[in-house]
Amino acid sequence: MAGDRESGPNRASLEAVAERLRAGGRLASGDAAVLAATPDLVALGALADDRRRALRGDRVTFVRVCEIDAVAGGAGQDRLPPRAGEVRLVGRPADIGAAVAETSRLRELAGPVPITGFALDDLVDLCRADAAAVREALGALREAGLARVAEARADAGDDPRWIELAVAEDLPVARLTVASADSDGLANARRIAAWGAAAASVRAFAPLPAVAGPRPSTGYDDLRRVALTRLVVDNIDSIQVDWRLYGPKLAQVALTFGADDVDAVSPIDALEHGWRRTPLEEITRNVSAAARVPIERNGRFEIGTARP
Amino acid sequence: MRGELEEIAAHLRGGGRLRAGEALDLYRHAPTHELGRLADAARAAKHPERIVTYIIDRNVNYTNVCVARCNFCAFYRPVGSGDGYVLGFDEIFAKIDETIEVGGVQLLLQGGHNPDLPLAWYEDLFRAVKHRYPTFRLHALSPPEVIHLSRLSQLPVRTVVERLIAAGLDSIPGGGAEILVDRVRRLLNCYGKATAGEWLDVMRAAHEAGLRTTATMMYGTVERPEERIEHLFRLRDLQDETGGFTAFIAWSYQPPHTELGGIEATGVDYLRTLAVARLVLDNFDNLQASWVTQGGKVGQLSLAFGANDMGSVMIEENVVRAAGAAYCMDEVEIVRNIENAGFVPKRRNMHYELLGDPIFRERPVPRMLELAVARTGELDAPPPEIARYPARSRAEKVRRTAR
Ligand code: SF4
């Protein structure tokens, strides 16, 4: 079964990188480029999967998220889906006052369910990048009931000090996301890795863009990006994939290419199709079928029990 | 498992053939990447030039009226249903014209088991197509349709196949195989349309008559893993005997709107099933990616798990769509996906002969961003030529008298 998988110098370098990683070593400079250039997607995925297993075992966490538009608000809404593990305010608020008001309004509705919201770079921007104003805004949001800043965009800036400032204000960032469909996945991963301990408070990195570009990405593009991110980014616990945006099929396969956390599972049980097709059943079945153990978490990354 | 996996891998590398127990072990226990590696190596051994093929054709379903009533099918309508249709010859010609316009070379023509379409209807249609479009290929009538025609005309399968070939049939698609295990077929209510043995017998007869055919597997209904494996081994055995299969295509059962219901098998299951199929079917040259059921992304990933063909640039699709899935990829998209995965795209015909580079790079062709459907016009207007053939069903007789 001799194959055409790859031969010559690139194959040799890939094997050298693989050997080093298997022996517990870290990526050397230049290794990421070798990994990014390999056409052998399965070999890349296997390396990322080994890394994921070493970090997280066979656990895959997921969260059921109820999204509320931070701009339009949820005015008139008097209850939230009872199964949500996170209530998330999405979109750029008009100003910090509006963000605080919307968070306060949700506090009672959400009850014990953690409220997350906003993108850190939007908050920084609304405060004109003034550290004192950002600190004050984060404090006000925390007081209003915000448990986490929902995201910081990995491709929006080079400065991790805002993430550290959020930690100092006891309002850490939940996850890193990628805003632009055409930002370079390897460059994003390298930038985040270079932040070192400054990014360690962030629990998950979702490397696949949150918006589709004019030309949809391919399955190879997506999985290469997930696997590379897992291998390059060693300062963040989890690599996350969005269930709703990327769909069960691609998201499930991503769980075998280095991802171990699933975002944006629906909190609404669509019982009209029978219990086997509820979002909870769908996610647990898919995670189990990928030979992983599904564990539900909430917006604070507090975990429940393993789902059968 | 690691030790056993090493043993199986060594057995394959030494040129050994996979045994059923080994295939089942791989399917059940091998890490997904290991399966991918083995399947990719098997693919590469057969296709070291890194070519991935595709065909431009049109999947035309000439009727949705069917007496078989398989419980996994969302496409069929019972005889007499107001939603039932039969395409007219002119409608089929128009579809061929559109297909040729985008570089298409064949129709994949399949349909329900309609009691009011006798063998002569098919012969007349095939002759008319060949008269108008002499080089256009007809990849038509899966084994259960051939059996249906054999029963309807009370002629042996071999005679039906010979008559269809004489009328212009070029090859037979491998539909209707589902799982070639009779326990499963009984549960799916498709034992009556063709037993496992009957399906294989039609293919044997077709191969002996000089036709090439494809083989399929619809998995994810009620079968056990060992029955999936048995299906593959039955195909491998027949291929050893005749060598008549050009390709194998696995697709997952699409539950929405079916009587059977249930849930669809996952994407990882698809890739594992495909990889095991590549390893078992060591005498099949070609394995198609089923992006129609898996979507473009997992469809493309098939190329890393043993597939070497992206199937059809589908201009029209009705059966999977009836169950709710409606993925669409025109030639530009298929080629983009092949190249993005590091392969060289080539157009092919049904015999997997290379026809050339992408047609859109040779001349302008219209983009197809949406799948066409079988019929967009009025459903209650049967085509005029249908009156030339005797009605057999009570419903059709009543309809004709009423007009
Ligand atoms: S699968 Fe084919 S034979 Fe079965 S009911 Fe549907 S159209 Fe008829």
XYZ file of C-alpha atoms and ligand atoms in Angstrom:
719
model
C 0.000 0.000 0.000
C 2.585 2.545 -1.015
C 0.873 5.867 -1.376
C 1.106 9.341 -2.730
C 0.292 10.919 0.603
C 3.372 13.010 0.552
C 7.005 12.369 0.034
C 10.262 14.263 0.040
C 11.409 17.028 2.365
C 7.957 18.154 3.495
C 6.964 14.654 4.558
C 10.243 14.274 6.382
C 9.710 17.564 8.233
C 6.141 16.628 9.143
C 7.396 13.391 10.604
C 10.101 15.222 12.539
C 7.491 17.579 14.014
C 5.209 14.648 14.801
C 8.042 12.798 16.474
C 8.887 15.792 18.634
C 5.244 16.297 19.664
C 4.761 12.612 20.445
C 7.818 12.738 22.673
C 6.110 15.529 24.629
C 8.129 18.328 23.049
C 6.803 21.720 22.024
C 6.613 23.178 18.560
C 9.887 24.701 17.450
C 10.013 27.844 15.352
C 9.186 26.894 11.787
C 7.155 23.842 12.814
C 3.837 25.636 12.506
C 4.636 26.491 8.901
C 5.392 22.833 8.194
C 2.078 21.827 9.732
C 0.209 24.532 7.838
C 1.741 23.446 4.546
C 1.077 19.735 4.770
C -1.579 18.399 2.410
C -1.948 15.413 4.745
C -5.013 16.588 6.617
C -5.490 13.290 8.443
C -1.914 13.314 9.791
C -2.386 16.905 10.953
C -5.704 15.990 12.574
C -4.141 13.009 14.347
C -1.452 15.233 15.875
C -4.026 17.768 17.031
C -6.185 14.989 18.407
C -3.257 13.608 20.418
C -2.647 17.075 21.819
C -6.317 17.513 22.715
C -6.356 14.160 24.469
C -3.245 15.033 26.437
C -4.865 18.282 27.595
C -8.478 17.300 28.047
C -8.836 13.528 27.943
C -11.983 12.388 26.197
C -14.222 15.103 27.630
C -16.137 17.359 25.323
C -17.966 20.218 26.989
C -20.919 22.013 25.481
C -23.150 24.906 26.450
C -26.750 25.711 25.626
C -26.888 29.408 24.887
C -29.821 31.800 24.816
C -28.781 34.793 22.747
C -30.356 38.200 23.270
C -29.713 41.056 20.880
C -27.864 43.696 22.892
C -28.971 46.397 20.496
C -32.646 45.579 20.048
C -32.751 44.198 23.591
C -35.184 41.613 24.806
C -37.806 44.137 25.835
C -41.157 42.478 26.299
C -39.514 39.127 26.898
C -40.657 37.878 30.272
C -38.991 34.473 30.416
C -35.934 32.733 29.039
C -35.626 29.117 27.864
C -35.286 27.136 31.082
C -32.578 24.861 29.732
C -30.077 27.578 28.837
C -26.685 27.330 30.521
C -25.732 30.808 29.393
C -27.648 33.955 28.535
C -25.571 35.930 26.081
C -26.001 39.524 24.978
C -24.763 39.773 21.414
C -24.047 42.772 19.206
C -22.497 46.156 19.879
C -24.490 48.213 22.382
C -25.120 51.902 21.718
C -23.022 52.877 24.728
C -21.843 51.516 28.053
C -24.969 52.808 29.786
C -27.179 50.783 27.426
C -25.024 47.690 27.995
C -25.341 48.052 31.764
C -29.088 48.668 31.562
C -29.723 45.615 29.383
C -27.601 43.448 31.685
C -29.529 44.643 34.738
C -32.835 44.002 33.031
C -31.811 40.420 32.268
C -30.480 39.691 35.721
C -33.840 38.786 37.205
C -34.975 36.824 34.164
C -31.744 34.811 34.038
C -31.845 33.830 37.704
C -28.898 31.517 38.393
C -27.961 31.225 34.725
C -24.751 33.183 34.044
C -25.142 36.223 31.827
C -22.345 36.900 29.396
C -22.198 39.586 26.820
C -20.427 41.863 24.429
C -17.106 41.794 22.671
C -14.217 43.218 24.649
C -12.967 45.274 21.723
C -16.420 46.905 21.386
C -16.373 47.858 25.066
C -12.840 49.196 24.756
C -13.845 51.139 21.684
C -16.925 52.600 23.420
C -14.558 53.763 26.156
C -12.191 55.255 23.549
C -9.481 52.878 24.717
C -9.165 54.779 27.961
C -8.047 52.281 30.604
C -9.777 54.031 33.484
C -13.044 54.220 31.547
C -12.765 50.555 30.550
C -12.136 49.590 34.145
C -15.159 51.568 35.257
C -17.348 50.064 32.530
C -16.306 46.511 33.406
C -17.012 47.197 37.067
C -20.468 48.554 36.257
C -21.270 45.572 34.069
C -20.133 43.160 36.767
C -22.274 44.979 39.305
C -25.207 44.771 36.895
C -24.873 40.996 36.808
C -22.533 40.177 33.958
C -20.564 36.991 34.702
C -18.153 37.092 31.760
C -17.381 39.275 28.782
C -18.655 36.964 26.052
C -15.747 37.272 23.672
C -12.587 38.983 22.600
C -11.854 38.900 18.913
C -8.534 37.293 18.204
C -8.181 39.109 14.909
C -9.226 42.535 16.197
C -6.055 43.693 17.901
C -2.640 42.770 19.143
C -3.038 43.887 22.711
C -3.788 41.355 25.466
C -3.635 43.971 28.190
C -7.408 44.502 27.976
C -7.904 40.822 28.690
C -5.689 41.149 31.755
C -7.554 44.253 32.790
C -10.849 42.348 32.570
C -9.409 39.653 34.830
C -8.261 42.331 37.268
C -11.814 43.694 37.310
C -13.133 40.204 38.042
C -14.975 40.060 34.740
C -12.888 37.669 32.644
C -13.360 37.052 28.960
C -15.108 33.764 28.218
C -13.661 33.028 24.809
C -11.654 34.254 21.897
C -13.393 34.387 18.548
C -12.475 35.305 15.005
C -14.517 38.037 13.381
C -13.238 38.199 9.843
C -13.859 35.369 7.411
C -10.595 36.006 5.644
C -8.230 36.504 8.527
C -5.286 34.119 8.471
C -5.885 31.194 10.845
C -2.223 30.493 11.468
C -1.461 34.169 12.109
C -4.336 34.325 14.619
C -3.109 31.204 16.400
C 0.466 32.513 16.560
C -0.673 35.859 17.919
C -2.716 34.236 20.677
C 0.094 31.822 21.547
C 2.461 34.781 21.794
C 0.209 36.354 24.429
C 1.317 33.552 26.749
C -0.035 33.768 30.280
C -1.930 36.956 29.439
C -4.490 34.853 27.557
C -4.563 31.966 30.013
C -7.659 33.295 31.785
C -9.644 32.817 28.593
C -11.140 29.355 28.635
C -11.768 28.701 24.961
C -10.703 29.794 21.517
C -13.115 29.439 18.586
C -10.795 29.677 15.568
C -13.459 29.350 12.866
C -14.831 32.717 11.753
C -18.110 33.783 13.291
C -19.307 35.143 9.975
C -19.265 33.516 6.563
C -17.243 35.197 3.856
C -18.470 35.747 0.312
C -16.902 32.418 -0.562
C -17.694 29.673 1.926
C -14.774 27.921 3.529
C -14.259 24.253 2.716
C -14.182 21.308 5.079
C -10.396 21.085 4.639
C -10.018 24.809 5.444
C -12.063 24.506 8.611
C -10.442 21.363 9.966
C -6.939 22.496 9.094
C -7.604 25.683 11.036
C -9.004 23.818 14.057
C -6.102 21.348 14.114
C -3.411 23.998 13.628
C -4.905 26.144 16.356
C -4.880 23.244 18.802
C -1.243 22.553 18.023
C -0.019 26.144 18.070
C -2.089 27.611 20.920
C -0.914 26.033 24.146
C -2.015 28.799 26.489
C -5.783 28.240 26.178
C -7.558 25.158 27.507
C -10.189 24.481 24.900
C -10.641 24.798 21.186
C -14.246 25.583 20.508
C -16.553 25.016 17.573
C -19.932 26.642 17.013
C -22.688 24.051 16.677
C -25.228 26.358 15.105
C -22.939 28.106 12.628
C -20.925 25.102 11.488
C -23.614 22.446 11.764
C -23.551 19.062 13.490
C -21.635 17.241 10.779
C -18.627 19.533 10.477
C -18.635 20.392 14.183
C -18.652 16.715 15.124
C -15.744 15.922 12.822
C -13.898 18.925 14.315
C -14.067 17.114 17.665
C -11.702 14.551 16.166
C -9.363 17.287 14.861
C -8.529 19.026 18.112
C -11.731 20.749 19.258
C -13.189 19.857 22.642
C -15.813 22.479 23.421
C -19.075 23.161 21.605
C -20.713 26.559 21.705
C -24.202 27.718 20.782
C -26.239 24.578 21.284
C -29.892 25.586 21.245
C -31.588 25.807 24.657
C -34.997 25.125 23.128
C -36.197 21.540 23.059
C -37.835 21.043 19.664
C -40.136 18.313 20.859
C -42.315 18.317 17.785
C -39.793 15.917 16.206
C -39.722 13.607 19.224
C -37.283 13.499 22.120
C -34.502 11.948 20.090
C -34.201 15.110 18.060
C -33.936 17.639 20.827
C -30.766 19.715 20.688
C -29.566 17.983 23.840
C -30.067 14.548 22.338
C -28.430 15.646 19.107
C -25.312 17.040 20.755
C -24.845 14.153 23.172
C -25.380 11.587 20.419
C -22.900 13.299 18.126
C -20.278 13.717 20.829
C -20.628 10.091 21.882
C -20.479 8.931 18.261
C -17.151 10.748 18.009
C -15.948 8.551 20.899
C -15.946 11.412 23.409
C -17.736 11.971 26.701
C -20.273 14.843 26.490
C -20.363 17.127 29.521
C -22.674 20.092 29.800
C -21.240 23.308 31.173
C -22.592 26.760 31.805
C -21.396 30.209 30.752
C -18.898 30.244 33.625
C -17.444 26.959 32.401
C -18.772 25.204 35.474
C -19.499 21.651 34.509
C -22.377 19.384 35.268
C -22.331 15.647 35.114
C -21.343 13.582 32.094
C -24.310 12.902 29.846
C -24.926 9.244 29.071
C -6.889 -2.413 19.828
C -3.553 -0.842 18.963
C -1.810 -4.202 18.581
C -4.661 -5.609 16.507
C -4.744 -2.472 14.412
C -1.030 -2.797 13.731
C -1.589 -6.394 12.706
C -4.419 -5.489 10.349
C -2.397 -2.628 8.861
C 0.571 -4.947 8.326
C -1.722 -7.542 6.758
C -3.025 -4.889 4.323
C 0.439 -3.524 3.575
C 1.530 -7.049 2.707
C -1.186 -7.149 0.063
C -3.605 -9.220 2.158
C -7.348 -8.832 1.872
C -9.398 -7.595 4.761
C -11.455 -10.300 6.475
C -14.974 -9.632 7.743
C -13.971 -9.803 11.423
C -11.117 -7.391 10.819
C -13.374 -4.972 8.969
C -15.836 -5.036 11.844
C -13.055 -4.449 14.377
C -11.788 -1.510 12.373
C -15.239 -0.009 12.028
C -15.990 -0.433 15.708
C -12.711 0.332 17.375
C -10.078 1.952 15.170
C -9.445 5.622 15.902
C -10.994 7.708 13.140
C -7.620 9.038 12.018
C -6.150 5.551 11.802
C -9.037 4.504 9.606
C -8.484 7.599 7.495
C -4.789 6.847 7.121
C -5.401 3.259 6.027
C -8.166 4.233 3.614
C -6.154 7.114 2.194
C -3.202 4.805 1.594
C -5.523 2.359 -0.199
C -6.913 5.216 -2.293
C -3.433 6.460 -3.081
C -2.284 3.003 -4.156
C -5.058 2.922 -6.757
C -4.821 6.579 -7.751
C -1.233 7.701 -7.229
C -1.620 10.540 -9.717
C -3.822 12.462 -7.240
C -6.640 12.853 -9.742
C -10.130 13.272 -8.342
C -12.880 12.857 -10.886
C -16.454 14.043 -11.216
C -19.184 13.769 -13.799
C -21.554 16.369 -15.150
C -24.892 14.656 -15.371
C -28.464 15.114 -14.326
C -30.362 12.988 -11.872
C -33.813 12.723 -13.403
C -36.629 10.912 -11.644
C -39.090 10.093 -14.392
C -41.933 9.219 -12.012
C -42.562 9.350 -8.279
C -45.469 6.906 -8.441
C -44.417 3.698 -6.765
C -46.021 0.519 -5.562
C -43.002 -0.618 -3.546
C -43.627 1.714 -0.574
C -40.253 1.356 1.117
C -40.642 2.808 4.602
C -37.409 4.843 4.374
C -38.486 6.699 1.230
C -39.808 10.266 1.342
C -39.963 10.541 -2.431
C -42.652 8.171 -3.610
C -46.384 8.761 -3.977
C -48.888 5.912 -4.120
C -50.747 5.123 -7.338
C -53.599 7.586 -7.790
C -52.033 10.269 -5.546
C -52.693 13.839 -6.609
C -48.962 14.521 -6.157
C -47.927 11.683 -8.438
C -46.202 12.582 -11.699
C -44.751 11.030 -14.836
C -42.389 13.121 -16.927
C -43.199 13.467 -20.600
C -40.627 12.675 -23.251
C -40.468 16.361 -24.191
C -39.760 17.330 -20.586
C -36.947 14.800 -20.490
C -35.528 16.118 -23.782
C -35.582 19.652 -22.369
C -33.649 18.432 -19.329
C -31.100 16.798 -21.618
C -30.709 20.044 -23.561
C -30.012 21.924 -20.308
C -27.589 19.218 -19.229
C -25.643 19.396 -22.473
C -25.513 23.184 -22.157
C -23.507 22.892 -18.926
C -21.248 20.180 -20.353
C -23.255 17.170 -19.197
C -22.788 13.782 -20.788
C -25.456 11.574 -19.275
C -28.741 11.241 -17.482
C -28.986 9.259 -14.301
C -32.556 8.143 -14.832
C -34.401 6.439 -12.005
C -37.935 6.432 -10.715
C -40.676 4.728 -8.801
C -42.212 1.389 -9.677
C -45.121 2.773 -11.640
C -47.492 0.023 -12.823
C -48.720 2.206 -15.685
C -45.331 2.468 -17.364
C -44.708 -0.780 -19.251
C -41.388 -1.935 -20.675
C -42.347 -0.429 -24.047
C -42.480 3.073 -22.476
C -38.851 2.747 -21.403
C -37.774 1.269 -24.748
C -39.490 4.064 -26.656
C -37.977 6.692 -24.368
C -34.462 5.284 -24.656
C -34.719 4.993 -28.443
C -36.029 8.535 -28.742
C -33.180 9.858 -26.565
C -30.561 7.996 -28.579
C -32.107 9.157 -31.852
C -31.934 12.809 -30.799
C -28.693 12.660 -28.816
C -26.634 9.767 -30.202
C -23.594 10.228 -27.935
C -25.513 11.061 -24.769
C -25.369 8.271 -22.165
C -28.228 6.683 -20.272
C -27.233 5.482 -16.815
C -30.651 4.171 -15.944
C -32.895 1.899 -13.928
C -31.566 0.481 -10.697
C -31.937 -3.291 -10.113
C -35.315 -3.052 -8.329
C -36.719 -1.139 -11.331
C -35.422 -3.849 -13.644
C -37.059 -6.490 -11.446
C -40.284 -4.476 -11.447
C -40.210 -4.412 -15.262
C -39.462 -8.109 -15.351
C -42.509 -8.803 -13.194
C -44.701 -6.360 -15.105
C -43.760 -7.769 -18.492
C -43.449 -11.365 -17.260
C -40.078 -11.624 -18.931
C -36.864 -12.895 -17.358
C -34.498 -10.240 -15.982
C -31.919 -11.130 -18.615
C -34.407 -10.507 -21.411
C -35.444 -7.171 -19.901
C -31.800 -6.134 -19.620
C -31.117 -7.178 -23.233
C -34.152 -5.289 -24.511
C -33.170 -2.163 -22.588
C -29.625 -2.391 -23.941
C -31.006 -2.759 -27.460
C -33.077 0.389 -26.865
C -30.067 2.411 -25.670
C -29.297 1.641 -22.018
C -25.599 2.288 -21.357
C -25.150 1.379 -17.714
C -27.091 0.609 -14.554
C -26.937 2.667 -11.359
C -26.525 0.798 -8.102
C -29.571 2.247 -6.361
C -31.990 0.153 -4.369
C -29.238 -1.842 -2.679
C -29.931 -0.265 0.728
C -28.353 -3.003 2.882
C -27.951 -6.316 1.091
C -29.108 -8.410 4.019
C -32.641 -9.770 3.923
C -33.331 -9.265 7.634
C -32.777 -5.565 7.103
C -34.713 -5.491 3.847
C -37.756 -7.009 5.521
C -37.662 -4.350 8.217
C -37.368 -1.620 5.598
C -40.246 -3.036 3.591
C -37.993 -3.345 0.569
C -37.605 -7.121 0.588
C -40.551 -7.337 -1.818
C -39.050 -4.986 -4.380
C -35.803 -6.974 -4.443
C -34.199 -9.416 -2.065
C -30.463 -9.110 -1.548
C -29.937 -12.063 -3.880
C -32.223 -10.602 -6.541
C -30.393 -7.267 -6.483
C -27.076 -9.032 -6.950
C -28.549 -11.261 -9.680
C -29.628 -8.239 -11.728
C -26.125 -6.832 -11.456
C -24.641 -10.192 -12.403
C -26.931 -10.363 -15.452
C -26.051 -6.785 -16.416
C -22.326 -7.444 -16.108
C -22.650 -10.629 -18.151
C -24.542 -8.665 -20.791
C -21.555 -6.315 -21.016
C -22.866 -3.399 -18.971
C -20.855 -1.667 -16.271
C -22.749 -0.674 -13.151
C -22.208 1.078 -9.852
C -22.966 -0.212 -6.365
C -24.397 1.674 -3.427
C -25.180 1.304 0.231
C -27.765 3.250 2.164
C -26.784 2.827 5.798
C -28.058 4.189 9.073
C -31.546 2.700 9.251
C -31.985 -0.497 11.247
C -28.895 -2.454 10.276
C -26.271 -3.660 12.717
C -22.612 -2.868 12.094
C -21.949 -6.457 11.045
C -24.701 -6.149 8.422
C -23.016 -3.083 6.929
C -19.870 -5.168 6.678
C -21.779 -8.114 5.184
C -23.160 -5.771 2.527
C -19.643 -4.749 1.547
C -18.435 -8.328 1.366
C -21.357 -9.363 -0.853
C -20.367 -6.597 -3.253
C -16.720 -7.594 -3.114
C -17.614 -11.212 -3.881
C -19.669 -10.262 -6.931
C -16.945 -7.934 -8.109
C -14.443 -10.800 -7.814
C -16.763 -12.824 -10.010
C -17.651 -10.285 -12.725
C -15.477 -7.181 -12.371
C -18.463 -5.186 -13.600
C -18.735 -2.508 -10.915
C -17.113 0.800 -11.702
C -17.691 2.497 -8.371
C -19.187 2.329 -4.918
C -21.224 5.053 -3.254
C -22.316 5.034 0.402
C -24.923 7.440 1.642
C -26.685 7.913 4.904
C -30.408 7.377 5.321
C -32.289 10.683 5.353
C -35.095 10.320 7.896
C -37.246 13.454 7.507
C -40.697 12.916 5.996
C -40.315 9.130 5.900
C -42.570 6.540 7.470
C -39.595 4.959 9.240
C -38.433 8.234 10.787
C -35.538 8.227 13.223
C -32.307 10.160 13.098
C -29.540 10.497 10.555
C -26.174 8.844 11.106
C -23.457 11.328 12.032
C -20.694 12.811 9.888
C -17.998 10.835 11.708
C -19.968 7.637 11.088
C -20.056 8.509 7.390
C -16.295 8.989 7.205
C -15.654 5.750 9.112
C -18.071 3.802 6.941
C -16.491 5.205 3.798
C -12.993 4.363 5.017
C -13.949 0.781 5.865
C -15.626 0.457 2.465
C -12.394 1.554 0.759
C -10.504 -1.112 2.676
C -12.983 -3.939 2.099
C -13.685 -3.108 -1.535
C -10.109 -3.625 -2.678
C -11.402 -4.671 -6.101
C -13.330 -1.439 -6.695
C -11.334 1.304 -8.349
C -13.582 4.175 -7.439
C -15.368 5.403 -4.334
C -17.621 8.419 -4.576
C -18.068 11.126 -1.981
C -21.693 11.664 -1.053
C -21.791 15.416 -0.642
C -25.499 15.260 -1.507
C -26.217 13.681 1.889
C -23.223 14.973 3.862
C -22.988 18.543 2.613
C -20.058 20.066 0.782
C -17.696 20.156 3.752
C -17.895 16.555 4.904
C -18.274 15.621 1.229
C -14.870 17.161 0.586
C -13.400 15.449 3.660
C -14.349 12.147 2.028
C -11.285 12.704 -0.157
C -9.120 12.171 2.937
C -11.047 9.051 3.947
C -10.825 6.945 0.804
C -12.954 8.623 -1.869
C -11.401 9.521 -5.219
C -14.489 10.851 -6.954
C -16.780 13.758 -6.138
C -19.721 12.149 -7.887
C -22.009 14.228 -9.921
C -22.269 17.932 -10.545
C -25.894 17.630 -9.727
C -28.175 19.730 -11.782
C -31.323 18.158 -10.427
C -32.086 16.012 -7.410
C -35.450 14.974 -6.026
C -35.066 11.952 -3.761
C -32.731 13.250 -1.053
C -34.399 16.642 -1.266
C -37.757 14.995 -0.516
C -36.208 14.033 2.812
C -35.139 17.581 3.521
C -31.479 17.775 2.431
C -30.794 20.120 -0.484
C -27.065 20.671 -0.818
C -26.010 22.087 -4.167
C -22.593 22.223 -5.842
C -22.093 23.186 -9.427
C -18.939 22.424 -11.385
C -17.123 25.541 -10.147
C -17.747 24.522 -6.534
C -16.826 20.882 -7.068
C -13.574 21.867 -8.735
C -12.794 24.394 -5.996
C -13.292 21.705 -3.355
C -11.129 19.178 -5.190
C -8.268 21.631 -5.704
C -8.537 22.964 -2.170
C -7.971 19.405 -0.918
C -4.802 19.173 -2.998
C -6.096 17.029 -5.853
C -6.322 17.475 -9.615
C -9.899 17.687 -10.906
C -10.861 15.839 -14.072
C -14.198 15.336 -15.755
C -15.137 11.731 -16.435
C -17.901 9.641 -17.939
C -19.762 6.799 -16.271
C -16.997 4.367 -17.206
C -14.551 6.604 -15.365
C -12.760 7.456 -18.595
C -11.229 10.921 -18.272
C -12.918 13.497 -20.486
C -10.747 16.479 -19.693
C -10.272 19.477 -17.471
C -13.151 21.459 -15.993
C -15.479 22.580 -18.726
C -15.969 26.054 -17.238
C -12.291 26.689 -17.893
C -12.817 25.881 -21.578
C -15.984 27.837 -22.232
C -18.522 29.891 -20.297
C -21.236 27.805 -18.671
C -24.128 29.054 -16.577
C -23.614 28.847 -12.797
C -26.090 26.501 -11.111
C -26.572 27.774 -7.596
C -29.771 25.860 -6.978
C -30.862 22.348 -7.782
C -33.646 21.970 -10.290
C -36.626 19.773 -9.468
C -38.282 17.059 -11.526
C -41.303 19.129 -12.314
C -42.275 22.707 -11.812
C -45.473 22.781 -13.871
C -48.960 21.521 -13.152
C -48.921 18.118 -11.556
C -52.235 16.895 -12.849
C -51.418 17.075 -16.542
C -50.057 13.690 -17.626
C -47.803 13.727 -20.667
C -49.561 13.052 -23.965
C -47.636 9.921 -24.938
C -48.786 8.095 -21.827
C -52.059 7.359 -23.602
C -50.157 5.122 -26.033
C -49.517 2.573 -23.291
C -52.198 0.476 -21.631
C -53.105 1.472 -18.090
C -52.743 -1.269 -15.518
C -53.687 0.373 -12.269
C -57.301 0.889 -11.387
C -56.633 4.522 -10.516
C -55.125 5.249 -13.925
C -57.939 3.443 -15.733
C -60.493 5.529 -13.856
C -58.540 8.709 -14.602
C -58.444 7.974 -18.294
C -62.148 7.134 -18.476
C -63.005 10.316 -16.630
C -61.166 12.502 -19.140
S -37.103 3.841 -2.635
Fe -37.685 3.573 -4.790
S -38.765 1.653 -4.785
Fe -38.764 2.331 -2.664
S -40.646 3.507 -2.404
Fe -39.046 4.973 -2.965
S -39.256 5.148 -5.173
Fe -40.306 3.267 -4.600
